[in-house]
Coordinates of C-alpha atoms in Angstrom, one line a residue:
Chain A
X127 CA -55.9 16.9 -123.7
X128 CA -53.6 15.3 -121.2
X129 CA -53.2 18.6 -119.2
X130 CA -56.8 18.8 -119.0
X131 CA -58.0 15.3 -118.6
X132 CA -55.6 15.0 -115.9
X133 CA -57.0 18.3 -114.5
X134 CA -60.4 16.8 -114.2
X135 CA -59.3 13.3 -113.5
X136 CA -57.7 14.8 -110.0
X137 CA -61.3 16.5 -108.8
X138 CA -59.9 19.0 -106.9
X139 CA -60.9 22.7 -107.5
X140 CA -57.9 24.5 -109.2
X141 CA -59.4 28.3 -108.6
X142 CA -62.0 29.3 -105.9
X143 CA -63.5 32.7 -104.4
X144 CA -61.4 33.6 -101.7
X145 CA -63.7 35.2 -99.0
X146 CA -60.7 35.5 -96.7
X147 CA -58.8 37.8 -98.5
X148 CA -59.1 41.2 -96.9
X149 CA -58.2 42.9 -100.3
X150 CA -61.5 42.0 -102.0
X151 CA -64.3 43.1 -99.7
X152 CA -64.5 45.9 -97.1
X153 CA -66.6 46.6 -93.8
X154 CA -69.0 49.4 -94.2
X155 CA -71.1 50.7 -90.9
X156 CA -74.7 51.3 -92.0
X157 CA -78.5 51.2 -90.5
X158 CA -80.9 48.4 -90.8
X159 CA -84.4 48.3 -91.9
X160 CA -85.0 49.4 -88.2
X161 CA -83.0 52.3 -88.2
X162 CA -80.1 50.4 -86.3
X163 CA -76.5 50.6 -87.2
X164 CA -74.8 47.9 -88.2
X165 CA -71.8 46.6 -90.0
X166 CA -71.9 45.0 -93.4
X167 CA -69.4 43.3 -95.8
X168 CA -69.2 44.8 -99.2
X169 CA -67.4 43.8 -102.2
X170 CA -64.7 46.1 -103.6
X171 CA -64.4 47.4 -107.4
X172 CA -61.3 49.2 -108.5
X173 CA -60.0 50.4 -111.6
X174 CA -57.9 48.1 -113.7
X175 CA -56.0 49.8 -116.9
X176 CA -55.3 46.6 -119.2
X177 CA -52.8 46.8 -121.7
X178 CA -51.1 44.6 -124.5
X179 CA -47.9 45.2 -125.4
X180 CA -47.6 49.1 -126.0
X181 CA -51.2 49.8 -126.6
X182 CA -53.8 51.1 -124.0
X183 CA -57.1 48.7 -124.5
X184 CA -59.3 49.2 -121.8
X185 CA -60.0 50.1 -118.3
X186 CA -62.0 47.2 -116.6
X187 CA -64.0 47.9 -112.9
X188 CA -63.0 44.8 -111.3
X189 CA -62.8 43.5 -107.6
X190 CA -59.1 43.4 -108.9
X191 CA -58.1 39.3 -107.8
X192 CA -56.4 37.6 -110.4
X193 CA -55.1 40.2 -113.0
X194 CA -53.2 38.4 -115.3
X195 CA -56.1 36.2 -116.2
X196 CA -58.9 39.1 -117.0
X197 CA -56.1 40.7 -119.0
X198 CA -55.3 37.1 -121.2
X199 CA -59.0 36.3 -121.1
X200 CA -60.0 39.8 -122.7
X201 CA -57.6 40.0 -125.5
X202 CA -58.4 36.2 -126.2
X203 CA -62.3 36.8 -126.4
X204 CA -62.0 39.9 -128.7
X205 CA -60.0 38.4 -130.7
X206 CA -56.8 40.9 -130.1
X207 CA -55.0 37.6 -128.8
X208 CA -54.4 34.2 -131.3
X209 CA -54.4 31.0 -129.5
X210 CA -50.8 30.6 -132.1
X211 CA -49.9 34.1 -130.2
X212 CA -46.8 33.5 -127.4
X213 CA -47.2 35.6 -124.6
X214 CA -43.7 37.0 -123.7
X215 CA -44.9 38.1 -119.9
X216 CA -47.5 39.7 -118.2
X217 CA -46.3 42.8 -115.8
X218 CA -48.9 43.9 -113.1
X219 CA -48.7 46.9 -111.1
X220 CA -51.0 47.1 -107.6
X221 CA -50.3 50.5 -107.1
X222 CA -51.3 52.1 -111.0
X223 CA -53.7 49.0 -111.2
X224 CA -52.3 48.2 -114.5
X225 CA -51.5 45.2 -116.2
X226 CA -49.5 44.6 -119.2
X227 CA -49.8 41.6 -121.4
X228 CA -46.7 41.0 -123.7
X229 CA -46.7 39.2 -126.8
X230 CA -43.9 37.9 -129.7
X231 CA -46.2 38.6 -131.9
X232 CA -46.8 42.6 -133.5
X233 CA -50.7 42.4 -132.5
X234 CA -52.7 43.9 -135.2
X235 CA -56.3 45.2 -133.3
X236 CA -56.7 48.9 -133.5
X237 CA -59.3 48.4 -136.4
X238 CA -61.0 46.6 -133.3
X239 CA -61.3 49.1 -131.4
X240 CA -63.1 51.5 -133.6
X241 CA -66.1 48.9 -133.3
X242 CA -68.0 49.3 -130.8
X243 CA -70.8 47.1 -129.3
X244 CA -72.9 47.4 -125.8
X245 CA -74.3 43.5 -125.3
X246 CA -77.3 43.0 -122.9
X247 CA -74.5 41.2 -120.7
X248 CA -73.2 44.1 -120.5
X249 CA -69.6 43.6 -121.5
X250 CA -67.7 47.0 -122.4
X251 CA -65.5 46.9 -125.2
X252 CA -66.8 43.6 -126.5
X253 CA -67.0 43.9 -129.9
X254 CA -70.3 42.1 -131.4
X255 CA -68.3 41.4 -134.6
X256 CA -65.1 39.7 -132.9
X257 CA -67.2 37.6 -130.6
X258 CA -69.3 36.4 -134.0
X259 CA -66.1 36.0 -136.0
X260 CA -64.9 33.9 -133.4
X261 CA -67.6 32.0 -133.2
X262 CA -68.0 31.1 -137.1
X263 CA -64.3 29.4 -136.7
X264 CA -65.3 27.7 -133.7
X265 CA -67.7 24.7 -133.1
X266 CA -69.2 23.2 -130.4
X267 CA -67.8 19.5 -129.9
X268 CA -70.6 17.0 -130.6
X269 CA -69.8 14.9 -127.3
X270 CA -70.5 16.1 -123.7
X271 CA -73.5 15.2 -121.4
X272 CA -74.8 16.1 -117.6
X273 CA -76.5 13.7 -115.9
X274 CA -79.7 15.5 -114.2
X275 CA -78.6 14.0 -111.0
X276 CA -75.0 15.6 -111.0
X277 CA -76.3 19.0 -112.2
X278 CA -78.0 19.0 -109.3
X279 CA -75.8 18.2 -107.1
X280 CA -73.3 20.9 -108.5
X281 CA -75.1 23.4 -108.3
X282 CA -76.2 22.5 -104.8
X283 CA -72.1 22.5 -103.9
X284 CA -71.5 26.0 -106.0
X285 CA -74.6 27.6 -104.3
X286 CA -72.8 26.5 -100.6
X287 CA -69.7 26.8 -101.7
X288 CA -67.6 29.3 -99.3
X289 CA -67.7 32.8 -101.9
X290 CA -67.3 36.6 -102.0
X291 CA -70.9 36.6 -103.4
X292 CA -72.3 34.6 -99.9
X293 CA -69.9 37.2 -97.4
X294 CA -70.5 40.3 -99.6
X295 CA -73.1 39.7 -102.2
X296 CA -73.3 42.3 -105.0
X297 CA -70.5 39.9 -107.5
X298 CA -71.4 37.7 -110.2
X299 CA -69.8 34.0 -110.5
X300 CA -68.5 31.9 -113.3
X301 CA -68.0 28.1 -112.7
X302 CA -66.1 25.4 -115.1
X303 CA -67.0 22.1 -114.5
X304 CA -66.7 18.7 -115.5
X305 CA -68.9 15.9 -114.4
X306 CA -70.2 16.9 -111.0
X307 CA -66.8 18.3 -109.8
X308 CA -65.8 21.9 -109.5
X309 CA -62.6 23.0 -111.8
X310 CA -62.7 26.5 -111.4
X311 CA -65.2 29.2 -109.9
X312 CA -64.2 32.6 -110.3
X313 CA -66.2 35.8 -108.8
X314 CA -66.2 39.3 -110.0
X315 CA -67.9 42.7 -109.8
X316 CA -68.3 42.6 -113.9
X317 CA -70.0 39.0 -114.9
X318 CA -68.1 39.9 -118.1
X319 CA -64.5 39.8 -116.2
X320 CA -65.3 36.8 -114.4
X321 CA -66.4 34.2 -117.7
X322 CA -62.7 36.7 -118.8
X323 CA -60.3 35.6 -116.0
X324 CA -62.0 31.6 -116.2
X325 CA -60.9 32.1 -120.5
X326 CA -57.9 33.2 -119.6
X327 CA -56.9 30.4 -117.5
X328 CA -57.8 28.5 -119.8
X329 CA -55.8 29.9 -122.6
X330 CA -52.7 30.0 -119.7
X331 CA -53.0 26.3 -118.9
X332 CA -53.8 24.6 -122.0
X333 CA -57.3 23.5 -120.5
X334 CA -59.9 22.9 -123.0
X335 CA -63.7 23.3 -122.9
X336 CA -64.3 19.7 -124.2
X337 CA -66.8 18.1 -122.2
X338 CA -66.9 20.7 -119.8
X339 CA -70.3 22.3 -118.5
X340 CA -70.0 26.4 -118.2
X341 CA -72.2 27.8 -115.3
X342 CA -73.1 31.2 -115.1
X343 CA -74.9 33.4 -112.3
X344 CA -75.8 35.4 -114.8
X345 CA -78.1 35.8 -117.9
X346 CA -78.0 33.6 -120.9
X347 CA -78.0 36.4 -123.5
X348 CA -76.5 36.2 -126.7
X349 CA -73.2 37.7 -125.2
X350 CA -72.6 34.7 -123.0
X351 CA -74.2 31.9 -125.6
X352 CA -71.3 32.9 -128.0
X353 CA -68.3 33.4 -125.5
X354 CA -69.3 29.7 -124.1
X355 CA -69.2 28.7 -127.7
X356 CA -66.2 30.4 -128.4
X357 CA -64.2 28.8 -125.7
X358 CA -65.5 25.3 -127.2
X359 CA -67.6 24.3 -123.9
X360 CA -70.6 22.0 -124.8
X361 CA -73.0 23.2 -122.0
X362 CA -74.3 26.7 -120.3
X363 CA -75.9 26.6 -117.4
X364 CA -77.3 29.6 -115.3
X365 CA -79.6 30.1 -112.4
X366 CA -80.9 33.5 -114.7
X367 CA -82.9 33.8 -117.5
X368 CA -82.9 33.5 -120.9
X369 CA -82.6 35.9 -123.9
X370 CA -84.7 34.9 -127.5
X371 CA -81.3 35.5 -129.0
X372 CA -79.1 33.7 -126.8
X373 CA -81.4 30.3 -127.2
X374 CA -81.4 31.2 -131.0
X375 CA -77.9 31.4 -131.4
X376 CA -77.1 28.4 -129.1
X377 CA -80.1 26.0 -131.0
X378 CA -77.8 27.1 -134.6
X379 CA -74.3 25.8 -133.1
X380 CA -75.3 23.0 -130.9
X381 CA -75.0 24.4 -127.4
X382 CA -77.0 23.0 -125.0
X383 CA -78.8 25.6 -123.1
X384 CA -80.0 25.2 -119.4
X385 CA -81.4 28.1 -117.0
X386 CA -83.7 29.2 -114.5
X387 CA -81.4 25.9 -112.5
X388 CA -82.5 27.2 -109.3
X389 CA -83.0 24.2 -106.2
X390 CA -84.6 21.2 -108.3
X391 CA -85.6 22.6 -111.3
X392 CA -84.7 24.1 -114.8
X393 CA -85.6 24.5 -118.1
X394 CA -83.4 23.0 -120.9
X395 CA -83.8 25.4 -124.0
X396 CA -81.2 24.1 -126.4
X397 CA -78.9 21.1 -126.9
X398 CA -81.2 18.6 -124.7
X399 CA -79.6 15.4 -125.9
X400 CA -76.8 16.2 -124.2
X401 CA -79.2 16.5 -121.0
X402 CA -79.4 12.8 -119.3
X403 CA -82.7 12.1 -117.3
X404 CA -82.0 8.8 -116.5
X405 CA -84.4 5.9 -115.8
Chain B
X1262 CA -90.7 72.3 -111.7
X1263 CA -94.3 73.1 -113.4
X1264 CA -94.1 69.8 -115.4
X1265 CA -92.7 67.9 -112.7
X1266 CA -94.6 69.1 -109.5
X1267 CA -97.8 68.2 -111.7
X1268 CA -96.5 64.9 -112.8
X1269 CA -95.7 64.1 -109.5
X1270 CA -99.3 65.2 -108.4
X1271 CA -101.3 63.4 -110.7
X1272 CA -100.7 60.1 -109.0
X1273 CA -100.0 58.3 -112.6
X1274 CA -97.7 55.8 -114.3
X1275 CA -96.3 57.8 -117.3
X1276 CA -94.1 54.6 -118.5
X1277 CA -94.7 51.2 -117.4
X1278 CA -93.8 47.8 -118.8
X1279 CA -95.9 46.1 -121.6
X1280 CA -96.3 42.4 -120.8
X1281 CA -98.9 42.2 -123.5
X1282 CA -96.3 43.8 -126.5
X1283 CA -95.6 40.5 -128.5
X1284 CA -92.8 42.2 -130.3
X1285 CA -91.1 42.0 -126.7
X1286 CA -90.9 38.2 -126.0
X1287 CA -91.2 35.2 -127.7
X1288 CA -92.4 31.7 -127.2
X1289 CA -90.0 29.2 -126.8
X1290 CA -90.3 25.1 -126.9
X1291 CA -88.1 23.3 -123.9
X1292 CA -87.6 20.6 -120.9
X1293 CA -88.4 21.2 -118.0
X1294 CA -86.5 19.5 -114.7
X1295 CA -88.8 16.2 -115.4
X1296 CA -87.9 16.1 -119.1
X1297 CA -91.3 17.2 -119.9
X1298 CA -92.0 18.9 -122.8
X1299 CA -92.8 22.9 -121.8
X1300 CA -93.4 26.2 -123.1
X1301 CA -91.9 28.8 -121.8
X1302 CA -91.7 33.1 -122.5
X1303 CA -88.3 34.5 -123.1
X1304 CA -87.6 38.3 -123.6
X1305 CA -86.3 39.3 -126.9
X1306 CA -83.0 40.9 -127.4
X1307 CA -82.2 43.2 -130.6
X1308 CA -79.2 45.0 -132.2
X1309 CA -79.9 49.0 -132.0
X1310 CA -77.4 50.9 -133.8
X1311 CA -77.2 54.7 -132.3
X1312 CA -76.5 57.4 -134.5
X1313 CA -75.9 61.5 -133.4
X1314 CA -76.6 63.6 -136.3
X1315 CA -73.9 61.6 -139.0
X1316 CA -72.2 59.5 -136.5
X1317 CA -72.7 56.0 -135.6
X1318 CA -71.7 55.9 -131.9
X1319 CA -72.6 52.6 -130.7
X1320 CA -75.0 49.2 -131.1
X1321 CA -77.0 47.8 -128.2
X1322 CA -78.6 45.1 -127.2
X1323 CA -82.0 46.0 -126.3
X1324 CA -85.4 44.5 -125.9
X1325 CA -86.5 47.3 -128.5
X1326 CA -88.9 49.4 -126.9
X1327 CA -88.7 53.1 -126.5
X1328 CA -85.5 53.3 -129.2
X1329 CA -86.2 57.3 -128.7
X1330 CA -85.4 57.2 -125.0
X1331 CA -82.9 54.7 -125.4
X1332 CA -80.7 57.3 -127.8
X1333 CA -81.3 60.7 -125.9
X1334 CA -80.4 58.9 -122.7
X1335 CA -77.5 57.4 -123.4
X1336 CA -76.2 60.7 -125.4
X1337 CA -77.2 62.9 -122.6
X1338 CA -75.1 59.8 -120.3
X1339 CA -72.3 59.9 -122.3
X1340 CA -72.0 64.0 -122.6
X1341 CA -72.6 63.7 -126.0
X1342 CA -75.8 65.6 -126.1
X1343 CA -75.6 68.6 -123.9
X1344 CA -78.8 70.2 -121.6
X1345 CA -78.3 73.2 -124.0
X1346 CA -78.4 71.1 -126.8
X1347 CA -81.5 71.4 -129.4
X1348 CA -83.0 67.8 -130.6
X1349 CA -84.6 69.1 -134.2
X1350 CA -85.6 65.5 -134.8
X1351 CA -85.4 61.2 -133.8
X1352 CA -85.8 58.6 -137.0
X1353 CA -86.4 55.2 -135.9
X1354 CA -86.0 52.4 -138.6
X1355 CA -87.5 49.5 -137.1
X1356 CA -86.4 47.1 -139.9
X1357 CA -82.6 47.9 -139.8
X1358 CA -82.5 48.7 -136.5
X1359 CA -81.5 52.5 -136.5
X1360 CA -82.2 55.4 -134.9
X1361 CA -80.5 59.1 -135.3
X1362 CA -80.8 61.6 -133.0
X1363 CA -80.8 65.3 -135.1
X1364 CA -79.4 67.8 -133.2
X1365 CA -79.0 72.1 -134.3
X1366 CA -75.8 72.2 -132.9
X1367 CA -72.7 70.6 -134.5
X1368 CA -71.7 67.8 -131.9
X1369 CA -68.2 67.6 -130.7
X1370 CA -67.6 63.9 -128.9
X1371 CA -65.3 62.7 -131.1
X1372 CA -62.7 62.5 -128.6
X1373 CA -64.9 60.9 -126.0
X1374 CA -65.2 58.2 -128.3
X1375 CA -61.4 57.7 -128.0
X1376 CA -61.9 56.6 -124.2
X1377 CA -63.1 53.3 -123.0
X1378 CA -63.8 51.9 -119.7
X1379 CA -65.5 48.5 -118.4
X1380 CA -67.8 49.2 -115.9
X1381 CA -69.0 46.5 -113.3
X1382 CA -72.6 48.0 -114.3
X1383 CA -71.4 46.9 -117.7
X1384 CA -72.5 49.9 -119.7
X1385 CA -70.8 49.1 -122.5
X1386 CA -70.0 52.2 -124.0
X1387 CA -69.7 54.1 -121.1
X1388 CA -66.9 56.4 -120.7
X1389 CA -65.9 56.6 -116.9
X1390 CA -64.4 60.0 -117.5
X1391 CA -67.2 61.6 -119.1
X1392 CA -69.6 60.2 -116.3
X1393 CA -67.3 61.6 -113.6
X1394 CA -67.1 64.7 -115.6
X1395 CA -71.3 65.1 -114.8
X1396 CA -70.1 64.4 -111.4
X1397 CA -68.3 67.5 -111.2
X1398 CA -70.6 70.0 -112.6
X1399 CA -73.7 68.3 -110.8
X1400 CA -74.4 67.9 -107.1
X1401 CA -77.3 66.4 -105.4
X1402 CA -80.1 68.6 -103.8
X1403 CA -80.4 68.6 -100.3
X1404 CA -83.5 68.0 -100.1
X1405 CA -85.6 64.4 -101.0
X1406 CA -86.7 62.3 -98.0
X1407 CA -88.3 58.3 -97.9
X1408 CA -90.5 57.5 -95.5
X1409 CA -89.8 53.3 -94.3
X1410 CA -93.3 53.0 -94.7
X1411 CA -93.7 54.8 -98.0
X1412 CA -90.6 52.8 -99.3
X1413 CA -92.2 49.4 -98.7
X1414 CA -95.1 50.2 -100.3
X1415 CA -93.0 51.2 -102.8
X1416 CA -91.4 48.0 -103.4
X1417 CA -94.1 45.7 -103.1
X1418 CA -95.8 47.9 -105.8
X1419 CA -92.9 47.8 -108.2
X1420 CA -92.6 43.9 -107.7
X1421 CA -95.9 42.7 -107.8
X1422 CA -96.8 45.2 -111.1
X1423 CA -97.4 43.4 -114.4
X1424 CA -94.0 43.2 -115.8
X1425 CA -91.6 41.4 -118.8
X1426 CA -89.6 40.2 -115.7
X1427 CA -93.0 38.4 -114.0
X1428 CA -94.1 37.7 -117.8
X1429 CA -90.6 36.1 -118.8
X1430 CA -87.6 36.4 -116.7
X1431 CA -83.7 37.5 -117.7
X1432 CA -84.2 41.4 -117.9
X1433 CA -83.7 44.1 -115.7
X1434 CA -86.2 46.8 -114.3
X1435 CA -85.7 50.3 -113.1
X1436 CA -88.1 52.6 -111.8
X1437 CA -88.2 56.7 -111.4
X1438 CA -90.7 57.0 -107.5
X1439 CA -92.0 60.2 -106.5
X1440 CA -93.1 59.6 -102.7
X1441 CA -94.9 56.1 -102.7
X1442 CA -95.9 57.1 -106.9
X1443 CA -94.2 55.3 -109.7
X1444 CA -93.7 57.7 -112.3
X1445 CA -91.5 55.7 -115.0
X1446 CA -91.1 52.6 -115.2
X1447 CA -89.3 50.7 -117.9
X1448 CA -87.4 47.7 -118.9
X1449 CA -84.3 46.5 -120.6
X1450 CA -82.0 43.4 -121.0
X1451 CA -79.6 45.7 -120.6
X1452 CA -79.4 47.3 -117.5
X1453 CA -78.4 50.5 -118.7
X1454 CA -80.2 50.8 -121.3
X1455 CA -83.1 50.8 -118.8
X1456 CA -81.3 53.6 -117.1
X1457 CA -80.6 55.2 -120.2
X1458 CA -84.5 55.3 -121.2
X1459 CA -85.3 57.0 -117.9
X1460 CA -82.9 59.6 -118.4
X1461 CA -84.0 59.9 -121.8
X1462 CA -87.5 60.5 -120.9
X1463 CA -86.9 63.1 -117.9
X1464 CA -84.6 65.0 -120.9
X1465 CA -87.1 65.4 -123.1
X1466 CA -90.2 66.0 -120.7
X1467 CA -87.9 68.4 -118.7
X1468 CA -88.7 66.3 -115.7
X1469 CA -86.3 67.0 -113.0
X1470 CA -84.5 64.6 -110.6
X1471 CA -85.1 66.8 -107.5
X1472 CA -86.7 64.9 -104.6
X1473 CA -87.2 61.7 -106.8
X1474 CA -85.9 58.0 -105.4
X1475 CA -84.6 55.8 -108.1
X1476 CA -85.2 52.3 -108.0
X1477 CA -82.6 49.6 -109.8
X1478 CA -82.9 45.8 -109.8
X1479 CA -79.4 46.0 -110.4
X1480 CA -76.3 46.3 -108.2
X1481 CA -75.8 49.9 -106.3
X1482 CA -72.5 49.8 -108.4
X1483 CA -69.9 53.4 -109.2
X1484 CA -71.7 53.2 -112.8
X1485 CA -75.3 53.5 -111.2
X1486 CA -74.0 55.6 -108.1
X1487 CA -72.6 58.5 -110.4
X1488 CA -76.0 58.0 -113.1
X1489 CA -77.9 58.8 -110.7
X1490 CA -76.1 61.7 -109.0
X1491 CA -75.9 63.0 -112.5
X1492 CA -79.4 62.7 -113.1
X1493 CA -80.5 65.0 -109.9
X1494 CA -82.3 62.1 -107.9
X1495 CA -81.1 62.2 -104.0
X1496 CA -82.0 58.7 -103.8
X1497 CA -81.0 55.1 -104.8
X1498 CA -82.7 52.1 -103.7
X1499 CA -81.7 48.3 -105.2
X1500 CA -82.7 45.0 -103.8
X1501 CA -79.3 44.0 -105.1
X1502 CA -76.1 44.6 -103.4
X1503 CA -73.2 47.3 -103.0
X1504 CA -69.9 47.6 -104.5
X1505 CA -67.6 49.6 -102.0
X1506 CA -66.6 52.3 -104.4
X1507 CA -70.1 52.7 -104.5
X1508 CA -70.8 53.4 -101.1
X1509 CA -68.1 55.6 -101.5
X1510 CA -68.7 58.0 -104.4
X1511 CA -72.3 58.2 -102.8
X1512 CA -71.0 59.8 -99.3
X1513 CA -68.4 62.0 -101.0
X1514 CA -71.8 63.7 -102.9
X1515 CA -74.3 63.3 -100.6
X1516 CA -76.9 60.4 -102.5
X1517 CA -78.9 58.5 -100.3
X1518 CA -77.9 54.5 -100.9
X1519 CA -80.2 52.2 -100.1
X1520 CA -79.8 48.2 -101.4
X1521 CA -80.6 44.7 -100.3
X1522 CA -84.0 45.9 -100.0
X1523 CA -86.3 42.4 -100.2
X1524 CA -89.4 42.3 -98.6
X1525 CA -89.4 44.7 -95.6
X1526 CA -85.6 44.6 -95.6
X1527 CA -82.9 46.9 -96.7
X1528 CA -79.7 48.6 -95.5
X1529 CA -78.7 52.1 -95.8
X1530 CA -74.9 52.7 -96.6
X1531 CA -75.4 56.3 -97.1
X1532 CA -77.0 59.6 -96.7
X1533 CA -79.2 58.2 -93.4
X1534 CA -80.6 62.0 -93.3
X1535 CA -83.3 60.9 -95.8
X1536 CA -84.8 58.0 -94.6
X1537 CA -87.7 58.6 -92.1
X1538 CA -87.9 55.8 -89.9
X1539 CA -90.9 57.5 -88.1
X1540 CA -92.4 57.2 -84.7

C-alpha cells in the first residue's frame, strides 16, 4: 500500500492522453456535410504482435502508445501472467510492432489458447473462463466510497480533460481514480487495450485497486464488470450502458455499479452503499 | 439480383428490432442521481456457443436473437463457410445455448482457428488474415450513390425507429439501407455480432451487397471497413468516428466512408464519387 497511497496522496495524474503526439493521430483531407473539403484529425490503429517469452499470443489493433503496458496488462487479465510471476524484460520493436514480454517463470497457457470466447466488450482473445477463474480467487474489498459531489466533479475534469478522443474522436478511454483526482487515463482504439495498458501499470507499479473508482467510456457488460473485479477496484463507473449480466455479476461480488454518468445524472445499479449522497 | 431488386422495391423492413421481446431486456431496481429509488431497462447479454458441423468454434456474447444469422454470418466472416458451401441444416438449443450450423461439405478451418488477432472493432474471434483474405478476392462495385438528402432521411429514420437502444441503452445497432429504405435492421451487444446477423441474413436470402449503404453505430474501424468491402456494399456510414487505417483500407478499394454523421452532419473520408450533394 505505501506505493499506492503515496500515489494518490500526491494528486497528480501519473498517465494522460497525449494529444500532442504526432504518432497517434493523423490529418486526413475530406468534405463536409456541404460538400466542402476540409481537414480532419483521425486516430491511428496499427498492428501490434504481443508475445511472452517464446510464444506468439496475439496480435492487438492498437493506436500503438504505451506497449509494454497492453502487453503486461493482457497476459495478467487472461491469466497467462501470476502476480508471483517476475518479469525478466520487456523488448519492443516500432518497426515489426512487436513486443516481447519476458518472464523467470516457464509460463504454462497454451491450453488457454484453445479457448476461445467473443465478449459483448468485444475483447479478442479473452478467454470467458480465465476472466471467471480469476474472478472466483478475487474479491472486491468491502471499503471504498464516492461521494456524489466528487463523481461529479471527475467526471466533469475527464470529459474536459485534454485527450485523443476530444482531437480525434473514434478511441475509447479508461480512467483510475481515487477520490476526485485523476491517477491514470489511458485512451485506445480497442476499449479492451486501454482497461489492458491501465492493468498493466498497475501490475508494473505495485498500485492496487483498493479504494480506487474505475471509469469507463464504454459499456458495463459482463466483460468489464469482471476485469474491474479482477483487478480488485471497488467501483465501475461509465457514461454507457448497462448489460443484465454485467449488473448480475457485479450485485453477486459486491461491485458497485454506476452508468449512464452523463452531466448530472446516473443510475447506481449495484453496490449503492458505497454511493454517498450526502445531506 | 431478382430477390434483391424486389426486396429493395417493396419499400419494407425485412429485420427490425423488437423492443417489445421480453426475452431481450430485463427490469432492473437502482438510484438514480437523487438517490431515488428507480426502475430502469437493461439489455440482456447471453453465452452462444457456435458450432460448424462437429466443431465448437467459438462462444459469444449476444442479446440472443436471430442465433441463425448470428452463426452463418460469422462463419461466412471468418471464411469458414464458403459462398459454395451447402447449409443442409441450423439447430438452435435455446436452453444450453447452442447452435450448429450443418453443412454437405466437409469444412476445412482448422488452421484458421490457429490465428488470432485483436481488432479495435473487437470481434473477438476474428482472424485479421482471413478477413483480408475476402479482401483480396472481393472488390467493391462501382456503382452505389447517396443522395445528402436521401442520407438524412435515412438517419433520422434509423434513430428515431423503435429500438432496444431507445428501449434500454448499452447495445449497438446496424442497419442494411437501400436508397432512403431500411432493409435490415438488427441489434446486438456485440457489435459484430450485429454485423455478423446482417451478413448472415443476405447469405441465406442471396441478398446482394451491390448499391446498398451500410449503416454502423460503431466506429468506421479496419474491422468494419474490410466487413463491409467483403460483403459487396459500396457504402459505410457511422455517426461514430474513423480510425486512420480505416480511411485507408477504404481508398485503396474504393468504399465510400462516411462517419460522424449526427443530425445533418457527417464527413466523407473516402470515395466522394458517391455522395450526391445535389443542386
Amino acid at each position: 500500500m505505501g506505493d499506492d497511497a503515496s500515489v494518490g496522496g500526491r494528486g497528480m495524474i501519473l498517465l494522460k492522453p497525449d494529444p500532442e503526439n504526432e504518432r497517434l493521430t493523423r490529418k486526413v483531407e475530406g468534405l463536409n456535410e456541404r460538400g466542402e473539403s476540409q481537414e480532419v484529425r483521425v486516430v491511428e490503429e496499427r498492428a501490434l504482435t504481443l508475445y511472452l517469452n517464446s510464444q506468439e499470443v496475439v496480435t492487438a489493433m492498437t493506436v500503438g502508445d504505451y506497449p509494454d503496458l497492453l502487453a503486461v496488462g493482457y497476459f495478467r487479465n487472461q491469466g497467462m501472467l501470476q502476480e508471483s510471476d517476475e518479469i525478466r524484460g520487456i523488448d519492443y520493436d516500432e518497426d515489426l510492432g512487436v513486443v516481447v514480454v519476458r518472464t523467470a517463470r516457464e509460463t504454462d497457457y497454451e491450453e488457454r489458447l484453445k479457448r476461445k470466447i467473443r465478449t459483448s466488450g468485444c475483447a479478442e482473445g479473452t478467454a470467458f473462463g480465465d476472466l471467471m477463474e480469476g474472478l472466483e480467487s478475487k474479491s472486491v474489498s468491502e471499503g471504498g466510497s464516492v461521494r456524489v459531489e466528487d463523481l461529479l466533479v471527475l467526471l466533469k475534469n475527464i470529459n474536459t480533460m485534454p485527450s485523443l478522443y476530444l482531437l480525434a474522436g473514434g478511441i475509447h478511454g479508461c480512467v483510475l481514480c481515487e477520490g476526485r483526482e485523476v491517477l491514470l487515463y489511458v485512451e485506445d482504439v480497442g476499449r479492451h487495450n486501454a482497461v489492458d495498458k491501465i492493468s498493466g501499470y498497475m501490475r508494473m507499479h505495485g498500485l492496487s485497486g483498493e479504494g480506487k473508482l474505475f471509469f469507463t467510456t464504454g459499456r458495463l457488460t459482463s466483460e468489464m464488470v469482471i476485469k474491474t473485479i479482477a483487478m480488485g477496484i471497488p467501483i465501475l463507473v461509465s457514461r454507457s450502458g448497462f448489460t443484465a449480466y454485467g449488473v448480475q455479476i457485479a450485485r453477486e461480488h459486491g461491485l458497485t455499479l454506476i452508468g449512464r454518468a452523463k452531466g448530472k445524472r446516473f443510475m447506481v445499479l449495484s453496490g449503492e452503499e458505497r454511493v454517498d449522497y450526502g445531506g
